[in-house]
Short mmCIF file of C-alpha atoms in Angstrom, two decimals:
data_model
loop_
_atom_site.label_atom_id
_atom_site.label_comp_id
_atom_site.label_asym_id
_atom_site.label_seq_id
_atom_site.Cartn_x
_atom_site.Cartn_y
_atom_site.Cartn_z
CA MET A 250 117.18 118.02 84.40
CA THR A 251 115.64 115.66 85.90
CA THR A 252 111.56 115.79 87.48
CA LEU A 253 110.52 113.06 89.49
CA PHE A 254 106.87 112.28 88.76
CA VAL A 255 105.66 110.37 92.26
CA ASN A 256 102.54 108.45 90.36
CA ALA A 257 100.33 107.48 93.01
CA CYS A 258 97.26 106.96 90.69
CA ALA A 259 95.83 103.86 91.03
CA HIS A 260 95.24 102.86 86.98
CA ASP A 261 96.30 104.09 84.24
CA GLU A 262 92.72 105.41 83.05
CA SER A 263 93.04 107.62 85.89
CA ARG A 264 91.59 111.57 85.54
CA THR A 265 94.68 112.56 87.59
CA LEU A 266 97.18 111.18 85.49
CA SER A 267 95.66 112.55 82.62
CA LEU A 268 96.34 116.00 84.01
CA CYS A 269 99.96 114.59 85.40
CA ARG A 270 100.61 113.73 81.60
CA ALA A 271 99.86 116.52 80.41
CA TYR A 272 101.77 118.79 82.70
CA LEU A 273 104.92 116.14 82.08
CA GLU A 274 104.14 116.29 78.01
CA GLY A 275 107.27 117.28 76.16
CA ASN A 276 109.61 116.69 79.09
CA PRO A 277 112.53 114.15 78.26
CA ALA A 278 114.08 113.51 81.55
CA VAL A 279 111.20 112.22 83.68
CA GLU A 280 111.78 109.35 86.32
CA GLU A 281 108.43 108.11 87.52
CA VAL A 282 107.77 105.98 90.76
CA ARG A 283 104.57 104.20 90.21
CA LEU A 284 103.22 103.32 93.60
CA PHE A 285 100.91 101.10 93.01
CA VAL A 286 103.02 98.77 91.27
CA ARG A 287 106.35 99.45 93.61
CA ASP A 288 104.44 97.79 96.27
CA LEU A 289 106.44 99.26 99.55
CA ALA A 290 106.28 98.00 102.36
CA PRO A 291 105.48 100.22 105.83
CA PHE A 292 107.80 100.46 108.05
CA ASP A 293 107.90 97.89 110.54
CA TRP A 294 110.22 97.86 113.93
CA LYS A 295 112.89 95.64 112.76
CA MET A 296 113.09 98.00 109.03
CA VAL A 297 113.18 101.26 111.21
CA GLU A 298 116.05 99.22 113.53
CA GLN A 299 117.96 98.53 110.28
CA ARG A 300 117.67 101.98 109.17
CA VAL A 301 118.59 103.46 112.30
CA ALA A 302 121.92 101.78 112.39
CA LEU A 303 122.89 102.63 108.66
CA ILE A 304 121.64 106.37 109.33
CA GLU A 305 124.10 106.78 112.16
CA LYS A 306 127.30 105.12 110.38
CA ALA A 307 126.08 107.47 106.94
CA ASP A 308 125.99 104.17 105.20
CA TRP A 309 123.69 105.12 101.95
CA GLY A 310 124.59 102.01 100.30
CA ASP A 311 121.73 100.01 101.32
CA SER A 312 118.85 99.76 98.43
CA MET A 313 116.19 101.12 101.48
CA PHE A 314 117.70 104.60 100.70
CA ASP A 315 117.47 104.62 96.67
CA LEU A 316 114.10 106.33 96.80
CA ALA A 317 115.25 109.16 99.17
CA LYS A 318 118.59 109.60 97.11
CA GLN A 319 116.48 109.54 93.95
CA PHE A 320 114.24 112.19 95.22
CA ALA A 321 116.89 114.48 96.66
CA ALA A 322 118.72 114.71 93.06
CA ALA A 323 115.64 115.68 91.56
CA ASP A 324 115.17 119.12 89.81
CA GLU A 325 111.50 119.22 89.91
CA ILE A 326 108.95 116.68 91.91
CA VAL A 327 105.59 116.08 90.49
CA ILE A 328 102.97 114.20 92.79
CA GLY A 329 100.18 112.98 90.78
CA THR A 330 97.68 111.42 93.39
CA PRO A 331 93.52 111.49 93.55
CA TYR A 332 91.91 112.97 96.55
CA TRP A 333 91.06 109.98 98.86
CA ASP A 334 89.79 110.42 102.36
CA LEU A 335 91.10 114.47 102.95
CA SER A 336 94.35 113.76 101.64
CA PHE A 337 95.50 110.66 99.31
CA PRO A 338 96.39 106.94 99.38
CA ALA A 339 98.00 105.61 102.08
CA VAL A 340 100.89 104.17 99.49
CA LEU A 341 101.87 107.81 99.33
CA LYS A 342 102.45 107.98 102.71
CA ILE A 343 104.74 104.91 102.99
CA TYR A 344 106.64 106.51 99.90
CA ILE A 345 107.09 109.48 101.99
CA GLU A 346 108.41 107.67 105.36
CA HIS A 347 111.07 105.63 102.39
CA VAL A 348 112.02 109.08 101.35
CA THR A 349 112.24 111.02 104.80
CA VAL A 350 115.70 110.28 105.63
CA ASN A 351 117.99 112.39 107.93
CA GLY A 352 121.34 112.73 106.29
CA ILE A 353 119.83 112.58 102.45
CA VAL A 354 116.85 114.64 101.92
CA PHE A 355 116.97 117.05 105.14
CA HIS A 356 119.43 117.19 108.31
CA TYR A 357 119.41 118.64 111.87
CA THR A 358 121.15 121.66 112.73
CA GLU A 359 123.00 122.01 115.52
CA GLU A 360 119.89 123.81 117.12
CA GLY A 361 117.90 120.84 116.25
CA ARG A 362 115.65 122.23 113.33
CA PRO A 363 115.39 120.51 109.84
CA GLU A 364 117.21 121.65 107.17
CA GLY A 365 116.23 120.71 103.35
CA LEU A 366 119.19 118.80 101.59
CA CYS A 367 116.64 118.42 98.26
CA LYS A 368 117.88 119.70 95.19
CA ALA A 369 114.28 120.57 93.44
CA LYS A 370 113.69 123.93 93.10
CA ARG A 371 109.26 123.19 93.27
CA LEU A 372 106.95 120.52 93.97
CA VAL A 373 103.72 120.59 91.81
CA TYR A 374 100.87 118.46 93.54
CA ILE A 375 97.99 117.29 91.12
CA THR A 376 95.15 115.70 92.22
CA THR A 377 91.59 115.22 91.30
CA SER A 378 88.32 114.62 93.40
CA GLY A 379 84.51 113.22 93.40
CA GLY A 380 83.73 115.92 95.44
CA PRO A 381 85.00 119.24 96.70
CA CYS A 382 88.31 119.36 98.19
CA SER A 383 89.67 122.90 98.16
CA PHE A 384 88.16 122.94 101.85
CA ALA A 385 90.22 120.53 103.27
CA ASN A 386 92.91 119.61 101.21
CA TYR A 387 95.52 117.90 103.94
CA GLY A 388 97.08 116.06 101.37
CA PHE A 389 98.47 119.38 99.76
CA GLU A 390 99.48 120.95 103.07
CA TYR A 391 101.24 117.83 104.16
CA PHE A 392 103.44 118.30 100.91
CA GLN A 393 103.79 121.91 101.57
CA GLY A 394 105.31 121.05 104.94
CA ILE A 395 107.25 118.32 103.29
CA ALA A 396 108.48 120.64 100.79
CA HIS A 397 109.83 123.00 103.74
CA MET A 398 111.39 120.55 105.40
CA PHE A 399 113.09 119.19 102.53
CA GLY A 400 114.19 122.58 101.53
CA ILE A 401 112.15 122.84 98.21
CA PRO A 402 111.36 126.50 98.03
CA GLU A 403 108.37 126.51 95.65
CA THR A 404 105.12 124.69 95.69
CA HIS A 405 102.28 124.65 93.19
CA PHE A 406 98.53 122.97 93.41
CA ILE A 407 96.61 121.98 90.51
CA SER A 408 92.77 120.31 91.22
CA ALA A 409 89.89 118.93 89.24
CA GLU A 410 86.81 119.12 91.76
CA LEU A 411 83.52 117.90 91.57
CA LEU A 412 84.05 115.27 89.08
CA ASP A 413 81.25 112.43 90.07
CA VAL A 414 78.89 114.72 91.39
CA ILE A 415 75.18 114.30 88.99
CA GLY A 416 74.72 117.83 87.17
CA GLN A 417 78.52 118.56 87.00
CA ASP A 418 79.93 119.20 83.52
CA VAL A 419 82.86 116.65 83.91
CA ASP A 420 84.43 117.75 80.76
CA ALA A 421 84.43 121.34 81.07
CA ILE A 422 85.88 120.90 84.76
CA MET A 423 88.88 118.84 83.11
CA ASN A 424 89.77 121.18 80.21
CA ASP A 425 89.68 123.96 83.12
CA ALA A 426 92.13 121.90 84.93
CA LEU A 427 94.05 120.91 81.93
CA ALA A 428 94.04 124.65 81.08
CA ARG A 429 95.76 125.30 84.18
CA VAL A 430 98.00 122.78 83.45
CA ARG A 431 99.05 124.37 80.58
CA ASP A 432 99.02 127.90 82.16
CA LEU A 433 101.44 126.28 84.86
CA LYS A 434 104.04 124.94 82.48
CA GLU A 435 104.23 128.00 80.43
CA THR A 436 104.63 130.31 83.44
CA LEU A 437 106.85 128.28 85.28
CA PRO A 438 110.79 129.57 84.58
CA ALA A 439 112.78 126.71 83.23
CA LEU A 440 114.58 124.23 85.63
#
């Protein structure tokens, strides 16, 4: 059983990454995609034309589909990302553009509705923020929609907020988030 860890953390000392590592600890089958190292290009018109031509032929051998195939094959998806600008860093959106492939992670029904093709049973979204984020976390809401479109039935959300607000007990906030991560791990059924 494979867990795909989509790491959108900018550096190794990231508080978000520390929560993700706690969630993934003990899991022997983690595949990690480090987005800030991967250097994915946003789609330009030439890339879109090439991709559409290959999709129309169902020619999945091109390397541009590798991320989509990896995503579709995973049993669990873990998204680790800081809370930036009401959602997440742009590298994560670029990644999702590379993953969202008709014929691999979803397809359209005869009625024109998207239907998921992903194997994953759940998506876990872990984030941290300097200020409050629960009032408007469009990143998690976006991934709830992505999970639905891709056929992933469960979504879970863990956040540590107010980490850069003067006067907050950062250690207590992180310890609370870490406890929620461990509780989630213990309550989720095995894949």
